[in-house]
Amino acid sequence: MDYKISKTEFGQKPHFDLPTPLFYQELGEDGLVKLFNDFYDLLVDSDISNFFPQDEEELAKVKSHNVKFFIEACGGPKYYTQAVGHFDMIKAHEPFSITEKARTEWLGCMQQVLANVDISQDAKKSFWNYLETFSKHTVNVDTGLKLPEDIVKV
Ligand code: HEM
Protein backbone atom coordinates (compact mmCIF):
# COMPACT_ATOMS: atom_id res chain seq x y z
CA MET A 1 0.00 0.00 0.00
CA ASP A 2 1.12 3.53 -0.74
CA TYR A 3 1.28 5.50 2.52
CA LYS A 4 1.21 8.87 0.85
CA ILE A 5 1.86 11.99 2.92
CA SER A 6 0.82 15.29 1.36
CA LYS A 7 2.11 18.62 2.56
CA THR A 8 0.21 20.72 5.08
CA GLU A 9 -0.75 24.18 3.86
CA PHE A 10 -0.01 26.02 7.06
CA GLY A 11 -3.15 27.39 8.73
CA GLN A 12 -5.55 25.26 6.73
CA LYS A 13 -7.72 22.79 8.59
CA PRO A 14 -8.82 20.48 5.78
CA HIS A 15 -12.06 18.53 5.81
CA PHE A 16 -11.60 14.85 6.53
CA ASP A 17 -13.72 11.71 6.46
CA LEU A 18 -13.89 9.30 9.38
CA PRO A 19 -12.51 5.83 8.64
CA THR A 20 -14.83 3.28 7.06
CA PRO A 21 -16.66 1.11 9.67
CA LEU A 22 -14.82 -1.80 7.99
CA PHE A 23 -11.63 -0.78 9.79
CA TYR A 24 -13.10 -1.26 13.27
CA GLN A 25 -15.03 -4.36 12.19
CA GLU A 26 -11.91 -6.02 10.81
CA LEU A 27 -9.40 -4.95 13.47
CA GLY A 28 -11.69 -5.05 16.51
CA GLU A 29 -11.20 -3.30 19.83
CA ASP A 30 -8.34 -5.56 20.94
CA GLY A 31 -6.59 -5.02 17.62
CA LEU A 32 -6.84 -1.24 18.03
CA VAL A 33 -5.45 -1.41 21.57
CA LYS A 34 -2.50 -3.46 20.28
CA LEU A 35 -1.97 -1.08 17.36
CA PHE A 36 -1.69 1.87 19.75
CA ASN A 37 0.55 0.00 22.19
CA ASP A 38 2.92 -0.74 19.32
CA PHE A 39 2.60 2.83 18.05
CA TYR A 40 3.54 4.32 21.42
CA ASP A 41 6.52 1.95 21.69
CA LEU A 42 7.81 3.54 18.49
CA LEU A 43 6.87 7.12 19.45
CA VAL A 44 8.85 7.04 22.71
CA ASP A 45 11.91 6.08 20.69
CA SER A 46 11.29 8.53 17.85
CA ASP A 47 12.51 12.07 17.08
CA ILE A 48 9.32 13.43 18.69
CA SER A 49 9.66 11.47 21.94
CA ASN A 50 10.35 14.77 23.74
CA PHE A 51 6.69 15.78 23.26
CA PHE A 52 5.46 12.84 25.31
CA PRO A 53 5.54 12.43 29.11
CA GLN A 54 8.69 10.72 30.40
CA ASP A 55 6.83 9.52 33.47
CA GLU A 56 5.37 6.05 32.83
CA GLU A 57 2.06 6.71 34.58
CA GLU A 58 1.54 9.96 32.71
CA LEU A 59 2.42 8.28 29.44
CA ALA A 60 -0.03 5.46 30.15
CA LYS A 61 -2.75 8.08 30.69
CA VAL A 62 -2.09 9.80 27.36
CA LYS A 63 -1.95 6.44 25.59
CA SER A 64 -5.22 5.36 27.16
CA HIS A 65 -6.92 8.65 26.14
CA ASN A 66 -5.57 8.25 22.64
CA VAL A 67 -6.81 4.71 22.15
CA LYS A 68 -10.23 5.63 23.60
CA PHE A 69 -10.42 8.48 21.13
CA PHE A 70 -9.50 6.34 18.13
CA ILE A 71 -11.88 3.51 19.09
CA GLU A 72 -14.67 6.09 19.14
CA ALA A 73 -13.55 7.79 15.91
CA CYS A 74 -13.51 4.42 14.17
CA GLY A 75 -17.12 3.72 15.09
CA GLY A 76 -16.67 1.81 18.37
CA PRO A 77 -18.08 2.66 21.81
CA LYS A 78 -17.91 6.31 22.90
CA TYR A 79 -15.14 5.66 25.45
CA TYR A 80 -13.40 9.02 25.01
CA THR A 81 -16.58 11.07 25.39
CA GLN A 82 -17.52 9.06 28.49
CA ALA A 83 -14.08 9.27 30.12
CA VAL A 84 -12.84 12.69 29.04
CA GLY A 85 -15.59 14.60 27.23
CA HIS A 86 -15.34 16.80 24.19
CA PHE A 87 -12.12 16.67 22.19
CA ASP A 88 -10.67 19.77 20.58
CA MET A 89 -7.88 18.71 18.20
CA ILE A 90 -6.31 22.17 17.99
CA LYS A 91 -6.42 22.94 21.72
CA ALA A 92 -5.15 19.46 22.69
CA HIS A 93 -2.03 19.93 20.59
CA GLU A 94 -1.48 23.65 21.26
CA PRO A 95 0.99 23.10 24.14
CA PHE A 96 3.35 21.34 21.72
CA SER A 97 5.24 23.02 18.92
CA ILE A 98 4.25 20.71 16.09
CA THR A 99 6.04 21.23 12.80
CA GLU A 100 5.37 19.51 9.49
CA LYS A 101 8.44 17.37 10.19
CA ALA A 102 7.01 16.28 13.56
CA ARG A 103 3.72 15.36 11.86
CA THR A 104 5.63 13.33 9.29
CA GLU A 105 7.50 11.52 12.07
CA TRP A 106 4.21 10.76 13.87
CA LEU A 107 2.68 9.42 10.66
CA GLY A 108 5.86 7.43 9.96
CA CYS A 109 5.49 5.57 13.29
CA MET A 110 1.85 4.86 12.45
CA GLN A 111 2.79 3.62 9.00
CA GLN A 112 5.22 1.11 10.52
CA VAL A 113 2.65 -0.41 12.86
CA LEU A 114 -0.15 -0.34 10.32
CA ALA A 115 1.98 -2.22 7.81
CA ASN A 116 2.08 -5.19 10.23
CA VAL A 117 -1.67 -5.42 10.64
CA ASP A 118 -3.50 -8.15 8.75
CA ILE A 119 -6.67 -6.46 7.49
CA SER A 120 -7.98 -5.50 4.05
CA GLN A 121 -6.23 -2.81 2.02
CA ASP A 122 -9.51 -0.88 1.79
CA ALA A 123 -9.81 -0.71 5.57
CA LYS A 124 -6.17 0.30 6.01
CA LYS A 125 -6.32 2.90 3.26
CA SER A 126 -9.39 4.52 4.77
CA PHE A 127 -7.78 4.75 8.24
CA TRP A 128 -4.57 6.13 6.72
CA ASN A 129 -6.44 8.78 4.72
CA TYR A 130 -8.23 9.89 7.88
CA LEU A 131 -4.96 10.20 9.83
CA GLU A 132 -3.07 11.82 6.98
CA THR A 133 -5.66 14.58 6.59
CA PHE A 134 -6.74 15.10 10.21
CA SER A 135 -3.10 15.23 11.42
CA LYS A 136 -2.73 18.46 9.41
CA HIS A 137 -4.86 20.13 12.11
CA THR A 138 -2.08 19.57 14.65
CA VAL A 139 0.61 21.50 12.75
CA ASN A 140 0.96 24.78 14.63
CA VAL A 141 4.49 25.92 13.78
CA ASP A 142 5.26 27.26 10.33
CA THR A 143 8.87 26.46 9.54
CA GLY A 144 8.40 27.00 5.82
CA LEU A 145 9.85 23.51 5.55
CA LYS A 146 9.54 21.94 2.14
CA LEU A 147 9.01 18.24 1.69
CA PRO A 148 11.43 16.47 -0.69
CA GLU A 149 8.99 16.63 -3.62
CA ASP A 150 9.07 20.45 -3.44
CA ILE A 151 12.80 20.79 -3.47
CA VAL A 152 13.97 21.73 -6.93
CA LYS A 153 17.58 20.82 -7.55
CA VAL A 154 19.69 23.52 -9.19
C1 HEM B 1 -5.08 12.32 13.26
C2 HEM B 1 -4.05 12.63 14.03
C3 HEM B 1 -4.12 12.81 15.53
C4 HEM B 1 -5.16 12.64 16.41
C5 HEM B 1 -6.60 12.22 16.11
C6 HEM B 1 -4.65 12.92 17.74
C7 HEM B 1 -5.39 12.80 18.89
C8 HEM B 1 -4.88 12.91 20.16
C9 HEM B 1 -5.60 12.62 21.38
C10 HEM B 1 -7.05 12.15 21.42
C11 HEM B 1 -4.77 12.83 22.41
C12 HEM B 1 -5.09 12.65 23.90
C13 HEM B 1 -5.72 13.90 24.45
C14 HEM B 1 -6.16 13.73 25.89
O1 HEM B 1 -5.31 13.46 26.76
O2 HEM B 1 -7.36 13.86 26.14
C15 HEM B 1 -3.51 13.27 21.86
C16 HEM B 1 -2.39 13.58 22.60
C17 HEM B 1 -1.20 13.97 22.05
N1 HEM B 1 -0.90 14.15 20.73
FE1 HEM B 1 -2.13 13.77 19.20
N2 HEM B 1 -3.34 13.29 17.65
C18 HEM B 1 -2.98 13.25 16.32
C19 HEM B 1 -1.75 13.59 15.79
C20 HEM B 1 -0.69 14.03 16.50
C21 HEM B 1 0.57 14.47 15.93
C22 HEM B 1 0.86 14.54 14.43
C23 HEM B 1 1.37 14.82 16.98
C24 HEM B 1 2.77 15.36 17.00
C25 HEM B 1 3.58 15.29 16.03
C26 HEM B 1 0.62 14.60 18.20
C27 HEM B 1 1.09 14.82 19.47
C28 HEM B 1 0.40 14.56 20.63
C29 HEM B 1 0.97 14.69 21.94
C30 HEM B 1 2.39 15.15 22.27
C31 HEM B 1 -0.01 14.29 22.85
C32 HEM B 1 0.18 14.15 24.35
C33 HEM B 1 -0.44 15.23 25.11
C34 HEM B 1 -0.14 15.15 26.59
O3 HEM B 1 1.00 14.91 27.01
O4 HEM B 1 -1.12 15.35 27.32
N3 HEM B 1 -0.62 14.13 17.87
N4 HEM B 1 -3.60 13.30 20.49
mmCIF file of C-alpha atoms and ligand atoms in Angstrom:
data_model
loop_
_atom_site.group_PDB
_atom_site.id
_atom_site.type_symbol
_atom_site.label_atom_id
_atom_site.label_comp_id
_atom_site.label_asym_id
_atom_site.label_seq_id
_atom_site.Cartn_x
_atom_site.Cartn_y
_atom_site.Cartn_z
ATOM 1 C CA MET A 1 0.000 0.000 0.000
ATOM 2 C CA ASP A 2 1.121 3.529 -0.737
ATOM 3 C CA TYR A 3 1.284 5.500 2.520
ATOM 4 C CA LYS A 4 1.212 8.869 0.846
ATOM 5 C CA ILE A 5 1.863 11.991 2.922
ATOM 6 C CA SER A 6 0.820 15.287 1.364
ATOM 7 C CA LYS A 7 2.109 18.622 2.560
ATOM 8 C CA THR A 8 0.214 20.725 5.081
ATOM 9 C CA GLU A 9 -0.746 24.177 3.857
ATOM 10 C CA PHE A 10 -0.014 26.024 7.064
ATOM 11 C CA GLY A 11 -3.145 27.389 8.734
ATOM 12 C CA GLN A 12 -5.550 25.263 6.726
ATOM 13 C CA LYS A 13 -7.723 22.790 8.589
ATOM 14 C CA PRO A 14 -8.824 20.480 5.784
ATOM 15 C CA HIS A 15 -12.062 18.530 5.809
ATOM 16 C CA PHE A 16 -11.601 14.848 6.527
ATOM 17 C CA ASP A 17 -13.721 11.709 6.455
ATOM 18 C CA LEU A 18 -13.893 9.300 9.378
ATOM 19 C CA PRO A 19 -12.507 5.827 8.643
ATOM 20 C CA THR A 20 -14.825 3.279 7.055
ATOM 21 C CA PRO A 21 -16.658 1.110 9.667
ATOM 22 C CA LEU A 22 -14.820 -1.801 7.995
ATOM 23 C CA PHE A 23 -11.629 -0.782 9.790
ATOM 24 C CA TYR A 24 -13.103 -1.261 13.267
ATOM 25 C CA GLN A 25 -15.028 -4.360 12.192
ATOM 26 C CA GLU A 26 -11.906 -6.022 10.808
ATOM 27 C CA LEU A 27 -9.398 -4.952 13.468
ATOM 28 C CA GLY A 28 -11.688 -5.050 16.507
ATOM 29 C CA GLU A 29 -11.198 -3.305 19.833
ATOM 30 C CA ASP A 30 -8.335 -5.555 20.937
ATOM 31 C CA GLY A 31 -6.590 -5.015 17.619
ATOM 32 C CA LEU A 32 -6.840 -1.244 18.026
ATOM 33 C CA VAL A 33 -5.450 -1.408 21.567
ATOM 34 C CA LYS A 34 -2.499 -3.462 20.280
ATOM 35 C CA LEU A 35 -1.973 -1.078 17.357
ATOM 36 C CA PHE A 36 -1.687 1.874 19.751
ATOM 37 C CA ASN A 37 0.553 -0.003 22.190
ATOM 38 C CA ASP A 38 2.918 -0.744 19.321
ATOM 39 C CA PHE A 39 2.596 2.833 18.048
ATOM 40 C CA TYR A 40 3.542 4.319 21.421
ATOM 41 C CA ASP A 41 6.519 1.945 21.689
ATOM 42 C CA LEU A 42 7.811 3.538 18.488
ATOM 43 C CA LEU A 43 6.866 7.119 19.453
ATOM 44 C CA VAL A 44 8.845 7.039 22.707
ATOM 45 C CA ASP A 45 11.909 6.078 20.694
ATOM 46 C CA SER A 46 11.289 8.534 17.854
ATOM 47 C CA ASP A 47 12.509 12.069 17.075
ATOM 48 C CA ILE A 48 9.320 13.426 18.688
ATOM 49 C CA SER A 49 9.660 11.466 21.936
ATOM 50 C CA ASN A 50 10.351 14.773 23.738
ATOM 51 C CA PHE A 51 6.688 15.776 23.261
ATOM 52 C CA PHE A 52 5.462 12.842 25.310
ATOM 53 C CA PRO A 53 5.542 12.425 29.108
ATOM 54 C CA GLN A 54 8.692 10.724 30.396
ATOM 55 C CA ASP A 55 6.826 9.516 33.470
ATOM 56 C CA GLU A 56 5.367 6.050 32.834
ATOM 57 C CA GLU A 57 2.064 6.715 34.583
ATOM 58 C CA GLU A 58 1.537 9.963 32.710
ATOM 59 C CA LEU A 59 2.417 8.283 29.439
ATOM 60 C CA ALA A 60 -0.031 5.459 30.155
ATOM 61 C CA LYS A 61 -2.752 8.082 30.691
ATOM 62 C CA VAL A 62 -2.087 9.801 27.359
ATOM 63 C CA LYS A 63 -1.949 6.436 25.595
ATOM 64 C CA SER A 64 -5.223 5.361 27.155
ATOM 65 C CA HIS A 65 -6.918 8.650 26.138
ATOM 66 C CA ASN A 66 -5.568 8.252 22.642
ATOM 67 C CA VAL A 67 -6.810 4.711 22.155
ATOM 68 C CA LYS A 68 -10.230 5.628 23.597
ATOM 69 C CA PHE A 69 -10.424 8.481 21.126
ATOM 70 C CA PHE A 70 -9.504 6.340 18.128
ATOM 71 C CA ILE A 71 -11.885 3.508 19.086
ATOM 72 C CA GLU A 72 -14.668 6.088 19.137
ATOM 73 C CA ALA A 73 -13.551 7.791 15.912
ATOM 74 C CA CYS A 74 -13.505 4.422 14.170
ATOM 75 C CA GLY A 75 -17.120 3.715 15.089
ATOM 76 C CA GLY A 76 -16.666 1.810 18.369
ATOM 77 C CA PRO A 77 -18.081 2.659 21.815
ATOM 78 C CA LYS A 78 -17.912 6.306 22.897
ATOM 79 C CA TYR A 79 -15.140 5.661 25.450
ATOM 80 C CA TYR A 80 -13.401 9.016 25.015
ATOM 81 C CA THR A 81 -16.580 11.068 25.389
ATOM 82 C CA GLN A 82 -17.521 9.062 28.487
ATOM 83 C CA ALA A 83 -14.084 9.272 30.120
ATOM 84 C CA VAL A 84 -12.837 12.692 29.043
ATOM 85 C CA GLY A 85 -15.586 14.599 27.227
ATOM 86 C CA HIS A 86 -15.343 16.798 24.185
ATOM 87 C CA PHE A 87 -12.120 16.670 22.188
ATOM 88 C CA ASP A 88 -10.666 19.767 20.580
ATOM 89 C CA MET A 89 -7.880 18.706 18.205
ATOM 90 C CA ILE A 90 -6.305 22.165 17.992
ATOM 91 C CA LYS A 91 -6.417 22.937 21.725
ATOM 92 C CA ALA A 92 -5.145 19.461 22.689
ATOM 93 C CA HIS A 93 -2.032 19.930 20.588
ATOM 94 C CA GLU A 94 -1.480 23.648 21.259
ATOM 95 C CA PRO A 95 0.986 23.101 24.143
ATOM 96 C CA PHE A 96 3.352 21.340 21.721
ATOM 97 C CA SER A 97 5.243 23.021 18.920
ATOM 98 C CA ILE A 98 4.254 20.713 16.090
ATOM 99 C CA THR A 99 6.037 21.233 12.796
ATOM 100 C CA GLU A 100 5.369 19.507 9.486
ATOM 101 C CA LYS A 101 8.441 17.374 10.192
ATOM 102 C CA ALA A 102 7.007 16.276 13.559
ATOM 103 C CA ARG A 103 3.716 15.361 11.860
ATOM 104 C CA THR A 104 5.629 13.328 9.287
ATOM 105 C CA GLU A 105 7.504 11.518 12.069
ATOM 106 C CA TRP A 106 4.211 10.757 13.872
ATOM 107 C CA LEU A 107 2.684 9.418 10.659
ATOM 108 C CA GLY A 108 5.858 7.426 9.963
ATOM 109 C CA CYS A 109 5.490 5.575 13.292
ATOM 110 C CA MET A 110 1.853 4.863 12.450
ATOM 111 C CA GLN A 111 2.791 3.617 8.995
ATOM 112 C CA GLN A 112 5.220 1.110 10.521
ATOM 113 C CA VAL A 113 2.654 -0.413 12.863
ATOM 114 C CA LEU A 114 -0.150 -0.339 10.316
ATOM 115 C CA ALA A 115 1.984 -2.216 7.811
ATOM 116 C CA ASN A 116 2.081 -5.187 10.230
ATOM 117 C CA VAL A 117 -1.673 -5.423 10.640
ATOM 118 C CA ASP A 118 -3.496 -8.152 8.749
ATOM 119 C CA ILE A 119 -6.670 -6.460 7.494
ATOM 120 C CA SER A 120 -7.979 -5.503 4.053
ATOM 121 C CA GLN A 121 -6.234 -2.811 2.020
ATOM 122 C CA ASP A 122 -9.507 -0.878 1.793
ATOM 123 C CA ALA A 123 -9.814 -0.711 5.575
ATOM 124 C CA LYS A 124 -6.175 0.296 6.013
ATOM 125 C CA LYS A 125 -6.321 2.899 3.259
ATOM 126 C CA SER A 126 -9.392 4.519 4.772
ATOM 127 C CA PHE A 127 -7.780 4.747 8.236
ATOM 128 C CA TRP A 128 -4.570 6.130 6.718
ATOM 129 C CA ASN A 129 -6.438 8.783 4.718
ATOM 130 C CA TYR A 130 -8.235 9.890 7.880
ATOM 131 C CA LEU A 131 -4.957 10.204 9.827
ATOM 132 C CA GLU A 132 -3.071 11.818 6.976
ATOM 133 C CA THR A 133 -5.659 14.577 6.587
ATOM 134 C CA PHE A 134 -6.742 15.099 10.206
ATOM 135 C CA SER A 135 -3.104 15.225 11.424
ATOM 136 C CA LYS A 136 -2.734 18.461 9.414
ATOM 137 C CA HIS A 137 -4.859 20.128 12.111
ATOM 138 C CA THR A 138 -2.077 19.566 14.653
ATOM 139 C CA VAL A 139 0.609 21.500 12.746
ATOM 140 C CA ASN A 140 0.955 24.777 14.635
ATOM 141 C CA VAL A 141 4.494 25.919 13.779
ATOM 142 C CA ASP A 142 5.256 27.256 10.332
ATOM 143 C CA THR A 143 8.875 26.463 9.539
ATOM 144 C CA GLY A 144 8.398 27.005 5.825
ATOM 145 C CA LEU A 145 9.854 23.514 5.553
ATOM 146 C CA LYS A 146 9.544 21.943 2.144
ATOM 147 C CA LEU A 147 9.010 18.239 1.686
ATOM 148 C CA PRO A 148 11.434 16.467 -0.691
ATOM 149 C CA GLU A 149 8.987 16.631 -3.625
ATOM 150 C CA ASP A 150 9.066 20.449 -3.440
ATOM 151 C CA ILE A 151 12.803 20.788 -3.467
ATOM 152 C CA VAL A 152 13.971 21.726 -6.928
ATOM 153 C CA LYS A 153 17.577 20.816 -7.553
ATOM 154 C CA VAL A 154 19.695 23.523 -9.186
HETATM 155 C C1 HEM B 1 -5.076 12.315 13.265
HETATM 156 C C2 HEM B 1 -4.051 12.634 14.027
HETATM 157 C C3 HEM B 1 -4.120 12.814 15.533
HETATM 158 C C4 HEM B 1 -5.159 12.637 16.408
HETATM 159 C C5 HEM B 1 -6.598 12.223 16.107
HETATM 160 C C6 HEM B 1 -4.647 12.919 17.739
HETATM 161 C C7 HEM B 1 -5.386 12.800 18.894
HETATM 162 C C8 HEM B 1 -4.876 12.911 20.163
HETATM 163 C C9 HEM B 1 -5.596 12.617 21.376
HETATM 164 C C10 HEM B 1 -7.046 12.151 21.422
HETATM 165 C C11 HEM B 1 -4.773 12.827 22.411
HETATM 166 C C12 HEM B 1 -5.090 12.647 23.904
HETATM 167 C C13 HEM B 1 -5.721 13.895 24.447
HETATM 168 C C14 HEM B 1 -6.162 13.726 25.888
HETATM 169 O O1 HEM B 1 -5.308 13.459 26.758
HETATM 170 O O2 HEM B 1 -7.362 13.859 26.138
HETATM 171 C C15 HEM B 1 -3.506 13.266 21.858
HETATM 172 C C16 HEM B 1 -2.391 13.575 22.604
HETATM 173 C C17 HEM B 1 -1.197 13.970 22.054
HETATM 174 N N1 HEM B 1 -0.897 14.148 20.733
HETATM 175 FE FE1 HEM B 1 -2.127 13.774 19.198
HETATM 176 N N2 HEM B 1 -3.337 13.288 17.646
HETATM 177 C C18 HEM B 1 -2.983 13.251 16.316
HETATM 178 C C19 HEM B 1 -1.753 13.585 15.787
HETATM 179 C C20 HEM B 1 -0.688 14.026 16.500
HETATM 180 C C21 HEM B 1 0.567 14.467 15.934
HETATM 181 C C22 HEM B 1 0.862 14.538 14.428
HETATM 182 C C23 HEM B 1 1.368 14.817 16.978
HETATM 183 C C24 HEM B 1 2.768 15.360 16.995
HETATM 184 C C25 HEM B 1 3.580 15.293 16.029
HETATM 185 C C26 HEM B 1 0.622 14.595 18.196
HETATM 186 C C27 HEM B 1 1.090 14.821 19.470
HETATM 187 C C28 HEM B 1 0.401 14.564 20.626
HETATM 188 C C29 HEM B 1 0.973 14.691 21.942
HETATM 189 C C30 HEM B 1 2.387 15.148 22.266
HETATM 190 C C31 HEM B 1 -0.008 14.293 22.847
HETATM 191 C C32 HEM B 1 0.176 14.149 24.349
HETATM 192 C C33 HEM B 1 -0.438 15.226 25.107
HETATM 193 C C34 HEM B 1 -0.139 15.149 26.589
HETATM 194 O O3 HEM B 1 0.996 14.915 27.013
HETATM 195 O O4 HEM B 1 -1.118 15.348 27.315
HETATM 196 N N3 HEM B 1 -0.616 14.128 17.866
HETATM 197 N N4 HEM B 1 -3.596 13.303 20.491
#
